[in-house]
PDB file of C-alpha atoms in Angstrom:
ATOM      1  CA  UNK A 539      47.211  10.740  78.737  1.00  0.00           C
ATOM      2  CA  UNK A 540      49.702   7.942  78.661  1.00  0.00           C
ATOM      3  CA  UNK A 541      49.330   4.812  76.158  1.00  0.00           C
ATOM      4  CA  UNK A 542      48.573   2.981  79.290  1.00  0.00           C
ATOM      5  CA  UNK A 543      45.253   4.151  80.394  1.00  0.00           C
ATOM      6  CA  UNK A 544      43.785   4.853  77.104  1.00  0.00           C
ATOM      7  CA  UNK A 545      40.621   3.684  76.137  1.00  0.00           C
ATOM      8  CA  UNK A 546      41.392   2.283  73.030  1.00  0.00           C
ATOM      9  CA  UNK A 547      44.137   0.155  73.764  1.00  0.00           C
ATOM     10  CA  UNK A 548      41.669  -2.412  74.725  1.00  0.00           C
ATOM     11  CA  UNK A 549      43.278  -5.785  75.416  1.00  0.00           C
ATOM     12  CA  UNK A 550      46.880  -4.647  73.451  1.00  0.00           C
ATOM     13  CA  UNK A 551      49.602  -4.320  75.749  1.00  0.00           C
ATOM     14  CA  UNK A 552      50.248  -0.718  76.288  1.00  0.00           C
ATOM     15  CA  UNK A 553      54.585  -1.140  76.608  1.00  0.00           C
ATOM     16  CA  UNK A 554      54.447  -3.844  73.390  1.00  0.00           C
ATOM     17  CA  UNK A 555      53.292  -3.564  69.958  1.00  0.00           C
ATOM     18  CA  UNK A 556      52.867  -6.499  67.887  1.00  0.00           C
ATOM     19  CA  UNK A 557      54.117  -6.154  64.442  1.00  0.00           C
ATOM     20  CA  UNK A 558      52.799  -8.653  62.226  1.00  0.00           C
ATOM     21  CA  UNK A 559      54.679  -9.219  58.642  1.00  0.00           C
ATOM     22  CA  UNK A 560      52.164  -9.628  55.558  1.00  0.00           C
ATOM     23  CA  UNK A 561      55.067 -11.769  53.217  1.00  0.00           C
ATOM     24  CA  UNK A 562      53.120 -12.564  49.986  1.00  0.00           C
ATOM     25  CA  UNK A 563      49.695 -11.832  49.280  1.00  0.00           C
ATOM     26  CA  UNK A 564      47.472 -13.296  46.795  1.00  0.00           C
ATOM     27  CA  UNK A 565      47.012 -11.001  44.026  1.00  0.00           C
ATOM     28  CA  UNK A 566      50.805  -9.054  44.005  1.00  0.00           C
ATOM     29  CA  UNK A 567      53.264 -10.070  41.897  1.00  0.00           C
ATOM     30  CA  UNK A 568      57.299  -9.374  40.949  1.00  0.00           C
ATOM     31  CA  UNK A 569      55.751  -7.125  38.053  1.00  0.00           C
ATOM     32  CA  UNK A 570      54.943  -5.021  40.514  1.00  0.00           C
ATOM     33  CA  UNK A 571      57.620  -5.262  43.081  1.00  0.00           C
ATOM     34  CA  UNK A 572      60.758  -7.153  42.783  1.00  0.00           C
ATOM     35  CA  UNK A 573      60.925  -8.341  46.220  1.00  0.00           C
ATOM     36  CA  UNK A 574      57.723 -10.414  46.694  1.00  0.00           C
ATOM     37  CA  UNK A 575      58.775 -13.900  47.709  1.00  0.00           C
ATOM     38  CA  UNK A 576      57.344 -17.083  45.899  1.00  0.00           C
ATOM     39  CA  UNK A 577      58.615 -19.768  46.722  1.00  0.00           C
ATOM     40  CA  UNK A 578      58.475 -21.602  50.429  1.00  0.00           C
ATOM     41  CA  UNK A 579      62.469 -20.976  51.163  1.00  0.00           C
ATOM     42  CA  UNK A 580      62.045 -16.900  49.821  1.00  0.00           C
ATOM     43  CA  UNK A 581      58.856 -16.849  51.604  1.00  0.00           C
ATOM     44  CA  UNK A 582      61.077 -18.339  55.215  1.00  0.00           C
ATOM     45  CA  UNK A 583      64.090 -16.325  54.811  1.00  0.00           C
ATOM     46  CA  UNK A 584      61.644 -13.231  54.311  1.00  0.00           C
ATOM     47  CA  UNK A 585      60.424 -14.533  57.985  1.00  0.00           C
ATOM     48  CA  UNK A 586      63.319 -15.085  59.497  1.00  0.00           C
ATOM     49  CA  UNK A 587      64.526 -11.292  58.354  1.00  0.00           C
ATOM     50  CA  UNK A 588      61.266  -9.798  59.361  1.00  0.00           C
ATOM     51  CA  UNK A 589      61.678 -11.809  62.621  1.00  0.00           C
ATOM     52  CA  UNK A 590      65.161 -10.156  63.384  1.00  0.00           C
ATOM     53  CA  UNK A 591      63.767  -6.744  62.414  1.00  0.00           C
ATOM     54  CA  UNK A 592      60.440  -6.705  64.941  1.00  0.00           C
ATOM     55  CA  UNK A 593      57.788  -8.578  63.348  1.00  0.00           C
ATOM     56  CA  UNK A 594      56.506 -11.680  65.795  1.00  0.00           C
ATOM     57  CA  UNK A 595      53.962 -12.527  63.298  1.00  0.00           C
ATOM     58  CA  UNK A 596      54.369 -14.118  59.378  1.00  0.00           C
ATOM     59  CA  UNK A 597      51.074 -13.441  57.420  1.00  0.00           C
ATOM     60  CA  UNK A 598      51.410 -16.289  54.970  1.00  0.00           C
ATOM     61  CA  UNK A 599      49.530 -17.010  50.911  1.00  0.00           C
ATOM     62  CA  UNK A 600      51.131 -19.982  50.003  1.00  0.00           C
ATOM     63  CA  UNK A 601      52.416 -19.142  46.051  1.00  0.00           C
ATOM     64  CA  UNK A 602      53.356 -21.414  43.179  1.00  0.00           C
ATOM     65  CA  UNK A 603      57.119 -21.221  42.202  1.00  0.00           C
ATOM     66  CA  UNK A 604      56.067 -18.830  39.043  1.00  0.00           C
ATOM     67  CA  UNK A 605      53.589 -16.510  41.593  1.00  0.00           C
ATOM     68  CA  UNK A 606      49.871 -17.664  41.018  1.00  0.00           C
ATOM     69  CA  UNK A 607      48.235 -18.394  44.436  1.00  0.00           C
ATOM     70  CA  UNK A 608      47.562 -22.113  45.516  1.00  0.00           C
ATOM     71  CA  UNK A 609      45.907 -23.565  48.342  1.00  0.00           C
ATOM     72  CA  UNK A 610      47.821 -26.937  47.736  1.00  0.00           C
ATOM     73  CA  UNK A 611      48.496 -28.753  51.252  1.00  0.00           C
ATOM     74  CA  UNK A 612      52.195 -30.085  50.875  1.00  0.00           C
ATOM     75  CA  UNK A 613      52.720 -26.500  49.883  1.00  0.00           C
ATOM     76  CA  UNK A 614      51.814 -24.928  52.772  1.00  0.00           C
ATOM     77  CA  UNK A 615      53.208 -27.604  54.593  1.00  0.00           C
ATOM     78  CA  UNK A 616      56.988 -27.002  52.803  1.00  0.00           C
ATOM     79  CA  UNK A 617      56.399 -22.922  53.711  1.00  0.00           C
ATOM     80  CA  UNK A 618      55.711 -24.050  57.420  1.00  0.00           C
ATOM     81  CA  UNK A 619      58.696 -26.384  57.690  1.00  0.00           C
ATOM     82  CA  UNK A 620      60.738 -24.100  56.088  1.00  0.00           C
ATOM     83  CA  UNK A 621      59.700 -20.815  58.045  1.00  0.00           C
ATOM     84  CA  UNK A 622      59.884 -22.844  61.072  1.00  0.00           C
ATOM     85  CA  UNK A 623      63.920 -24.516  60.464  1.00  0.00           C
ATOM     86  CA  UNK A 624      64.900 -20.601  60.299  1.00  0.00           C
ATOM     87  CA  UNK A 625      63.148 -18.923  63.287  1.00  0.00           C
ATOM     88  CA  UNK A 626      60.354 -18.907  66.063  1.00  0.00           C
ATOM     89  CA  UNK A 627      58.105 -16.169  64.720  1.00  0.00           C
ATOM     90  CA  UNK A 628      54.252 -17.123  64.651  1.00  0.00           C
ATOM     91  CA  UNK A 629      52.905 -18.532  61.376  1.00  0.00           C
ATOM     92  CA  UNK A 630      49.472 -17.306  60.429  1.00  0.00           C
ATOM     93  CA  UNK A 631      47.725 -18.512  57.205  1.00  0.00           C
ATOM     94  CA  UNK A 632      45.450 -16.456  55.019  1.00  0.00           C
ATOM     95  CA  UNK A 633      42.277 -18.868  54.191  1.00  0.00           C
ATOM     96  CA  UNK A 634      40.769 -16.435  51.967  1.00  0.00           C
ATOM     97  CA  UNK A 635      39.863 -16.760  48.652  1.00  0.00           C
ATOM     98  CA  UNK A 636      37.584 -15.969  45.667  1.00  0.00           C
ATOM     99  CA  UNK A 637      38.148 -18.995  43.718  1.00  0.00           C
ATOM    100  CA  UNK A 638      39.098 -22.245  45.942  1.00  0.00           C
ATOM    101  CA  UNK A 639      36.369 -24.119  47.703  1.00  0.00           C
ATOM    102  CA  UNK A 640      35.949 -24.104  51.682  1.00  0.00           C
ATOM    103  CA  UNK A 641      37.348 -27.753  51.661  1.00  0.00           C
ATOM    104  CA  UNK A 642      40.392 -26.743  49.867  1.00  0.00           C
ATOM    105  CA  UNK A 643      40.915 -24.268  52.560  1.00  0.00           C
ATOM    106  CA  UNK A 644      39.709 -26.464  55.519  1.00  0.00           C
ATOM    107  CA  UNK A 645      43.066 -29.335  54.647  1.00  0.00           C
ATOM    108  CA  UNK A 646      45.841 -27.178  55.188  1.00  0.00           C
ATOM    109  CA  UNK A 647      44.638 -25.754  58.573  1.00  0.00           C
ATOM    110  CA  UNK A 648      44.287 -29.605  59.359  1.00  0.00           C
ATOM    111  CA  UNK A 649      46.865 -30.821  58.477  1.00  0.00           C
ATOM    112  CA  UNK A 650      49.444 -27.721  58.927  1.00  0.00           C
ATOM    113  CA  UNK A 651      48.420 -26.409  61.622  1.00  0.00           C
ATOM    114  CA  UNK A 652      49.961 -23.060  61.802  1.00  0.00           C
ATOM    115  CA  UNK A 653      50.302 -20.911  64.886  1.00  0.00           C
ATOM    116  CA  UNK A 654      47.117 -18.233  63.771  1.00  0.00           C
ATOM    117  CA  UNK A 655      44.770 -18.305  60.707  1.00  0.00           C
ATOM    118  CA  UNK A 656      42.814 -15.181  59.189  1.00  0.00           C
ATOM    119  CA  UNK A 657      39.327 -15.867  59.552  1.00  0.00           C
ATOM    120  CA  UNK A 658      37.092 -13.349  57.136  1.00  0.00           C
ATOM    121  CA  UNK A 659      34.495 -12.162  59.054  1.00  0.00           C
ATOM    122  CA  UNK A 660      31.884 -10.976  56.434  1.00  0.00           C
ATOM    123  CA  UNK A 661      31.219 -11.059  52.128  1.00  0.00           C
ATOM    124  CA  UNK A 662      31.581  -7.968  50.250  1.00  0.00           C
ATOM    125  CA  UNK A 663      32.365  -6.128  47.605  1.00  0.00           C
ATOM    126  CA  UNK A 664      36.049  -6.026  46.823  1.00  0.00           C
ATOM    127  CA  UNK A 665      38.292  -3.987  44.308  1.00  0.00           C
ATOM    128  CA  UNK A 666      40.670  -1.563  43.423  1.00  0.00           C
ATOM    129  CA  UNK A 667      40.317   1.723  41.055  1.00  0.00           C
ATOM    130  CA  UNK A 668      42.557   3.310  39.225  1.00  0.00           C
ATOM    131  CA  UNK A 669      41.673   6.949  38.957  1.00  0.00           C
ATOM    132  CA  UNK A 670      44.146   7.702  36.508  1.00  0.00           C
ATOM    133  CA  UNK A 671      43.075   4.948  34.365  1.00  0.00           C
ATOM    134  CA  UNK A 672      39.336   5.422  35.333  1.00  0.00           C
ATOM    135  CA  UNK A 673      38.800   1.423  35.275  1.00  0.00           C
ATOM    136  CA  UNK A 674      38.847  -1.293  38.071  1.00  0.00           C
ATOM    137  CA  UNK A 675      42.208  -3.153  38.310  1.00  0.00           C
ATOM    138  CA  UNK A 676      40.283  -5.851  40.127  1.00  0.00           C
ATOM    139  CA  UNK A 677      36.834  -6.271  40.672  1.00  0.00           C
ATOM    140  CA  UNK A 678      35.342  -9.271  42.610  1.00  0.00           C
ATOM    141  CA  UNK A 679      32.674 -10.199  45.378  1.00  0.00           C
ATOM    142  CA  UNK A 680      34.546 -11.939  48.378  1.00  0.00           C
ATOM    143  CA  UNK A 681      31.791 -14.031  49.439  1.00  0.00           C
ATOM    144  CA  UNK A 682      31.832 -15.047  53.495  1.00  0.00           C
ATOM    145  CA  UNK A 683      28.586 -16.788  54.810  1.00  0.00           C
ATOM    146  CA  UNK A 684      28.092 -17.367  58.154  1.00  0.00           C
ATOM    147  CA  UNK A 685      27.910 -21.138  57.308  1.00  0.00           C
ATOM    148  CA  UNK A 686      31.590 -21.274  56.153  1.00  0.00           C
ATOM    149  CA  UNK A 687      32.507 -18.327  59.130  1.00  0.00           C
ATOM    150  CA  UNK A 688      31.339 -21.401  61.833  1.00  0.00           C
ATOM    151  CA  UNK A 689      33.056 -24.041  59.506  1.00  0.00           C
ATOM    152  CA  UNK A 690      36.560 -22.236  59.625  1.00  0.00           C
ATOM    153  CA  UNK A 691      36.134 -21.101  63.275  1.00  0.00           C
ATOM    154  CA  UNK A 692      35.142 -24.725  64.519  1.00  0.00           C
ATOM    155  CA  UNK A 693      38.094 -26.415  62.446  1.00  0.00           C
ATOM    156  CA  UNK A 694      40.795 -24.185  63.867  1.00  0.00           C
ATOM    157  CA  UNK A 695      39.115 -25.160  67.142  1.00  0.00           C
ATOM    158  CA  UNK A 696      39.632 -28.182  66.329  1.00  0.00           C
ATOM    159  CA  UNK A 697      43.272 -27.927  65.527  1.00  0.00           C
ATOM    160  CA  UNK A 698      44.287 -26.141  68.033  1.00  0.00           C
ATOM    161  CA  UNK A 699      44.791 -22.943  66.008  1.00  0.00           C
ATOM    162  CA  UNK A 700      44.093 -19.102  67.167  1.00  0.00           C
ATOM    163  CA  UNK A 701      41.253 -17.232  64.785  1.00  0.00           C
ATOM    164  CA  UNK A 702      42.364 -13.552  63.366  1.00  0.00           C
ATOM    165  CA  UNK A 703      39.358 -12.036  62.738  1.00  0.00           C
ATOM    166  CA  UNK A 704      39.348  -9.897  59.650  1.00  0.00           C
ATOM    167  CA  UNK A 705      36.927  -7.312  59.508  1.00  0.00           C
ATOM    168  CA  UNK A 706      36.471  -4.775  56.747  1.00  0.00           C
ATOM    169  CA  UNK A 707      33.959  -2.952  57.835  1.00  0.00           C
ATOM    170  CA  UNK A 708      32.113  -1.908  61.015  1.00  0.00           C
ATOM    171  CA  UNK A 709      29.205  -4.851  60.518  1.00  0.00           C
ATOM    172  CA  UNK A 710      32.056  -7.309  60.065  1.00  0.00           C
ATOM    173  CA  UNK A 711      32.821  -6.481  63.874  1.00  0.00           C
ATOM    174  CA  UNK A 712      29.157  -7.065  64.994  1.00  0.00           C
ATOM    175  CA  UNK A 713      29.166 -11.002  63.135  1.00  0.00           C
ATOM    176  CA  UNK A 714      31.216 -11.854  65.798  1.00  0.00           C
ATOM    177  CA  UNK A 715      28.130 -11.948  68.271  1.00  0.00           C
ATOM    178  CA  UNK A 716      26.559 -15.078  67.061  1.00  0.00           C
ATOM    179  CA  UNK A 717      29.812 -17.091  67.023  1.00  0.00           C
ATOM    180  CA  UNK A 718      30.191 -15.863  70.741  1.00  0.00           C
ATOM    181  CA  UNK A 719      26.609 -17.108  71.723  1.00  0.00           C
ATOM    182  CA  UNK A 720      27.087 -20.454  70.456  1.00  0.00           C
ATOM    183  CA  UNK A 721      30.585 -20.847  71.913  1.00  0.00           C
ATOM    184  CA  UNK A 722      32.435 -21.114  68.243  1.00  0.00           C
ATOM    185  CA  UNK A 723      34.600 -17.948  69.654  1.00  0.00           C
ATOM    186  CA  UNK A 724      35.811 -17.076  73.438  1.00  0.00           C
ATOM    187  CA  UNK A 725      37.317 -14.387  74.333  1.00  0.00           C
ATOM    188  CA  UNK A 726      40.180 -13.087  74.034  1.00  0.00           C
ATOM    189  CA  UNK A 727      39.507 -11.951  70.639  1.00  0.00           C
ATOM    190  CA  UNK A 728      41.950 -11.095  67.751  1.00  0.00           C
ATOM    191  CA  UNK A 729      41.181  -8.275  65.194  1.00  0.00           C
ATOM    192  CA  UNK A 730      42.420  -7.307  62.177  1.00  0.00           C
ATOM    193  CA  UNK A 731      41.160  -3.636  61.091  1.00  0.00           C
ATOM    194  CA  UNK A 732      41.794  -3.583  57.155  1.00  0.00           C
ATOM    195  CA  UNK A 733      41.212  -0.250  56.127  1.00  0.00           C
ATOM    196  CA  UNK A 734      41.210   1.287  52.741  1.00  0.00           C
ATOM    197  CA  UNK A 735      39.981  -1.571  50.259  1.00  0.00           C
ATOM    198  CA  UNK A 736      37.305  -0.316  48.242  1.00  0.00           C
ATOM    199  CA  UNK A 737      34.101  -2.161  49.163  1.00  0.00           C
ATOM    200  CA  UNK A 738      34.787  -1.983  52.650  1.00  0.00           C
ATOM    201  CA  UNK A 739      35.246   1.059  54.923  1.00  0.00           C
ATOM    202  CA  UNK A 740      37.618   4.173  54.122  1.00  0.00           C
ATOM    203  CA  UNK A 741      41.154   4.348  55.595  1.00  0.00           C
ATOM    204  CA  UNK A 742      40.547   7.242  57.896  1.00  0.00           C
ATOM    205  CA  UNK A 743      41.955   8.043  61.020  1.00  0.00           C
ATOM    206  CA  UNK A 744      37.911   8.602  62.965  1.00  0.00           C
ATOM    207  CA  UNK A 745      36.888   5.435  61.262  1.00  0.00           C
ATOM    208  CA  UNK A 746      39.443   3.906  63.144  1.00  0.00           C
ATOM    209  CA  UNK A 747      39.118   5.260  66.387  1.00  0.00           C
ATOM    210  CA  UNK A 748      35.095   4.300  65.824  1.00  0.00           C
ATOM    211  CA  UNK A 749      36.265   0.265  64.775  1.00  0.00           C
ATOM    212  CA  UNK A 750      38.230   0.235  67.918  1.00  0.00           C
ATOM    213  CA  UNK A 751      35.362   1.668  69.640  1.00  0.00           C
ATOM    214  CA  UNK A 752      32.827  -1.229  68.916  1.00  0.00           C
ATOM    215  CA  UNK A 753      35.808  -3.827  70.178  1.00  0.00           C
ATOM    216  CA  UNK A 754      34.751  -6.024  72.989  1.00  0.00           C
ATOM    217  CA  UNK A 755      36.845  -4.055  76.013  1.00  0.00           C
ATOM    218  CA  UNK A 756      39.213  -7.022  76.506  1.00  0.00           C
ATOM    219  CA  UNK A 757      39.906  -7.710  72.573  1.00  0.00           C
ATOM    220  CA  UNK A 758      43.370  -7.441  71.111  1.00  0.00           C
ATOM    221  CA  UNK A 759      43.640  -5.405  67.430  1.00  0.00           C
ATOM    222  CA  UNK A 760      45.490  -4.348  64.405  1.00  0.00           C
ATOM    223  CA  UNK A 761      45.410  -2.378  61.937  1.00  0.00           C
ATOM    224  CA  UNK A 762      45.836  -3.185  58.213  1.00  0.00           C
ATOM    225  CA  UNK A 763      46.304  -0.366  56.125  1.00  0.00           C
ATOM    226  CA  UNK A 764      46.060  -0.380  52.430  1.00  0.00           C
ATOM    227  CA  UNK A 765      48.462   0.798  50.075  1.00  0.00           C
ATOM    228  CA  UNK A 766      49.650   4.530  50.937  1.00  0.00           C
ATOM    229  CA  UNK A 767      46.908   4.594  53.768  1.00  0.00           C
ATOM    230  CA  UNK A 768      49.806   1.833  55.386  1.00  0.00           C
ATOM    231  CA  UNK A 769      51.651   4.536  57.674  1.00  0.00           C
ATOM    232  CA  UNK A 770      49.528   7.049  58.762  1.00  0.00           C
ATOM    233  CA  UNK A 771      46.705   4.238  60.288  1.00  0.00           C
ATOM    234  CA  UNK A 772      50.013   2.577  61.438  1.00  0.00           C
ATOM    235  CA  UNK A 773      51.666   5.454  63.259  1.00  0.00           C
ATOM    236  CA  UNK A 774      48.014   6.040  64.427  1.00  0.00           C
ATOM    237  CA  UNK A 775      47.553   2.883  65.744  1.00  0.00           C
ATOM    238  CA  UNK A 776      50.408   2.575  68.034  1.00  0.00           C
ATOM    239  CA  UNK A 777      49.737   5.863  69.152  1.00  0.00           C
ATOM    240  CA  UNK A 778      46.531   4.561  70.265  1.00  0.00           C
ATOM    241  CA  UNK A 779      48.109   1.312  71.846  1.00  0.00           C
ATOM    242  CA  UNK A 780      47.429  -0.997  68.812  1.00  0.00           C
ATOM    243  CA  UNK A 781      49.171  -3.314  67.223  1.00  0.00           C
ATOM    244  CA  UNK A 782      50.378  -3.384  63.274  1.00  0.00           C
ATOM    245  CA  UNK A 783      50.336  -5.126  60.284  1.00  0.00           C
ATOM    246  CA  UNK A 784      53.044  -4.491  57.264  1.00  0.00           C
ATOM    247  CA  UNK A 785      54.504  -5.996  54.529  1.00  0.00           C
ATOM    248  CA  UNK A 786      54.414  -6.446  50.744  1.00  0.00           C
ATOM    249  CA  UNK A 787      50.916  -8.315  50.709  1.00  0.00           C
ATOM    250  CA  UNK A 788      49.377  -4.277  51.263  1.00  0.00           C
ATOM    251  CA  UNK A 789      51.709  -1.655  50.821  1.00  0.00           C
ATOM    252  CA  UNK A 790      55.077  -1.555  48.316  1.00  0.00           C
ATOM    253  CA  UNK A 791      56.826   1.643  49.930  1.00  0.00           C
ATOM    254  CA  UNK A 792      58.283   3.324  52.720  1.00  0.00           C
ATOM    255  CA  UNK A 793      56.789   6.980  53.902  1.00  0.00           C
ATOM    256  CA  UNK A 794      59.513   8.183  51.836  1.00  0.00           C
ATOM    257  CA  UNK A 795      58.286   6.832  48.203  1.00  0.00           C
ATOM    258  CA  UNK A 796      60.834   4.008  48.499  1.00  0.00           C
ATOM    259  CA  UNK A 797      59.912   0.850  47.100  1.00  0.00           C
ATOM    260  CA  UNK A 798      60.765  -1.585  49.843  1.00  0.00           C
ATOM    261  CA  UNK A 799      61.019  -5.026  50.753  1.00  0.00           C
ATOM    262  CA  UNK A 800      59.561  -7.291  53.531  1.00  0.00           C
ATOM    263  CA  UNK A 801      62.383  -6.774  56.490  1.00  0.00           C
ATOM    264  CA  UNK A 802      62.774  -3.120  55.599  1.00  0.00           C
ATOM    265  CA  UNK A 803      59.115  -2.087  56.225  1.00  0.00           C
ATOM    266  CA  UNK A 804      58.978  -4.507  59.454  1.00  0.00           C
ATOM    267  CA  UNK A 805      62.165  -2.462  60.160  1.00  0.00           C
ATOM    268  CA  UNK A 806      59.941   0.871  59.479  1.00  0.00           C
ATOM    269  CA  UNK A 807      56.860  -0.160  61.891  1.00  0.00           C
ATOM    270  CA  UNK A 808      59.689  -1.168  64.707  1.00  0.00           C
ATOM    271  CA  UNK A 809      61.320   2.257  64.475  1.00  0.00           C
ATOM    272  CA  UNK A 810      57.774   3.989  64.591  1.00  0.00           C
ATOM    273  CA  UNK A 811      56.938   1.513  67.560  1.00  0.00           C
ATOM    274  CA  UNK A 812      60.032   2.761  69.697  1.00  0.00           C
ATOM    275  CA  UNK A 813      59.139   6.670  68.903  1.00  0.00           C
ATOM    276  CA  UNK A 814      55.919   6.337  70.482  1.00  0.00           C
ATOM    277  CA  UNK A 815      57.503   4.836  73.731  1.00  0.00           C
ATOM    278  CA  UNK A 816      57.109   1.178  73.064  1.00  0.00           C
ATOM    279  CA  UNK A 817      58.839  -1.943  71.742  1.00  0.00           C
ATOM    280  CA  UNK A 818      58.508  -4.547  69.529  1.00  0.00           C
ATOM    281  CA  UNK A 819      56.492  -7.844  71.127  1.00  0.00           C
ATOM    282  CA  UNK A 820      58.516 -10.756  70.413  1.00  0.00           C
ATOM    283  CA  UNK A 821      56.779 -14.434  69.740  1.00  0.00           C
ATOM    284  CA  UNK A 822      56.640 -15.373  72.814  1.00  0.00           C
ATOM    285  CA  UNK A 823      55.531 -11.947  73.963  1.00  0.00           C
ATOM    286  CA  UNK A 824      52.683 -11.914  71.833  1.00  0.00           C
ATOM    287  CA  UNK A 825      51.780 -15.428  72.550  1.00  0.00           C
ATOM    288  CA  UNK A 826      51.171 -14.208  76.329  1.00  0.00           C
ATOM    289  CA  UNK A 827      49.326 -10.807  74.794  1.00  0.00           C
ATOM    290  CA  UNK A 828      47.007 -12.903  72.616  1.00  0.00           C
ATOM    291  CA  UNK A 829      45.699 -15.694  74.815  1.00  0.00           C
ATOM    292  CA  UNK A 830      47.267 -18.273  73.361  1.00  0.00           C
ATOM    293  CA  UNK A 831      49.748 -19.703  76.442  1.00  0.00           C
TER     294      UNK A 831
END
């Protein structure tokens, strides 16, 4: 069976794969890898590199110049201009958060407003163990009402701005319903399958075949895997027609051990892109796949 007329490619293009680049994260810092990118001109030239290596999407936490997360809007702003002097790739925005208010969140998208925007799709629990230590390294509940859900959906609306929905588990997938009904979200839909967080569903190959499953037939997805779980969901995934997200934000390494950076991983997802018969969606390209021309 060819990518082509397989089930789960859904709304994906079967001959393209859209690589999106996860730059920064919220919680990783240069303690643990060298080659996380702070400030707005790291964060761009990070871009521009992933950009010339496959990626057509930047996955963007705006950072302070020392590494602490901030939802500040001439921030975001600077990381926009910046990415956007340097190359054409499509800026999402993470508006997640444990600690800033919806407001906070709501001003950038406003007044930015970037290409895409994650929009978390349900509350949970959300941490990661350390078996060797036996402890928690983090530990948190990432809150997501359905009030703020409409409030984010109906401002990138607003703005002009295409919704990633970010969905952690399987009932995350089913809150899209209501926001269908009352006309907050039209189709086609964007998904982001993150896989492997603890709190939200295991990184396993059958719990991603069953994720893609409950996807509207016409929906576009990703996976998002965690840590190691990164390349075999990955080089599942575009076996399966899906698209991919990489990049320091969820997973340091290469398959080989390698501590990486951002271009060389994009560089890694391209490579496993071509093996399985396809290429590498450019911006534009994945403008056209997503809806959003």
């Amino acid at each position: 069976m060819t990518i082509e007329n397989q089930a789960s490619t859904k709304g994906n293009d079967p001959d393209k794969a859209i690589i999106s680049a996860a730059l920064t994260g919220a919680l990783t810092t240069r303690d643990q890898c060298e080659a996380i990118p702070y400030t707005p001109e790291e964060i761009a030239e990070d871009a521009a590199a992933a950009r010339e290596n496959g990626a057509a999407i930047a996955h963007i936490h705006a950072r302070t110049d020392d590494g602490e997360q901030t939802f500040d809007t001439d921030t975001y702003q600077e990381i926009y201009d910046e990415v956007r002097d340097r190359t054409d790739i499509l800026i999402n925005f993470s508006t997640g958060a444990m600690d800033a208010t919806v407001e906070e969140r709501l001003e950038y998208l406003r007044e930015v407003q970037p290409d895409i925007a994650a929009l978390n799709m349900g509350s949970m629990n959300y941490a990661k163990y350390s078996e060797s230590r036996e402890d928690f390294v983090f530990n948190m509940v990432f809150e997501n009402s359905f009030d703020d859900i409409q409030t984010f959906v109906q401002t990138m609306n607003e703005a002009g701005i295409k919704p990633e929905l970010e969905c952690f588990d399987t009932g995350h997938i089913g809150n899209t319903r209501p926001l269908l009904k009352s006309g907050d979200l039209d189709h086609p839909l964007q998904f982001s399958l993150i896989m492997g967080v603890l709190g939200g569903i295991p990184a396993t190959i059958d719990n991603l075949a069953n994720q893609v499953r409950e996807l509207p037939e016409n929906a576009n997805w990703q996976v998002i895997g965690i840590s190691e779980d990164q390349w075999p969901l990955a080089s599942a995934a575009l076996s399966m027609g899906g698209n991919v997200r990489v990049g320091l934000e969820d997973n340091f390494y290469l398959p080989n051990g390698e501590m990486s950076t951002n271009p060389e991983l994009v560089g890694k997802a391209a490579e496993m892109t071509r093996n399985v018969g396809r290429e590498p969606a450019t911006p534009d390209e994945a403008r056209e796949i997503l809806g959003m021309v």
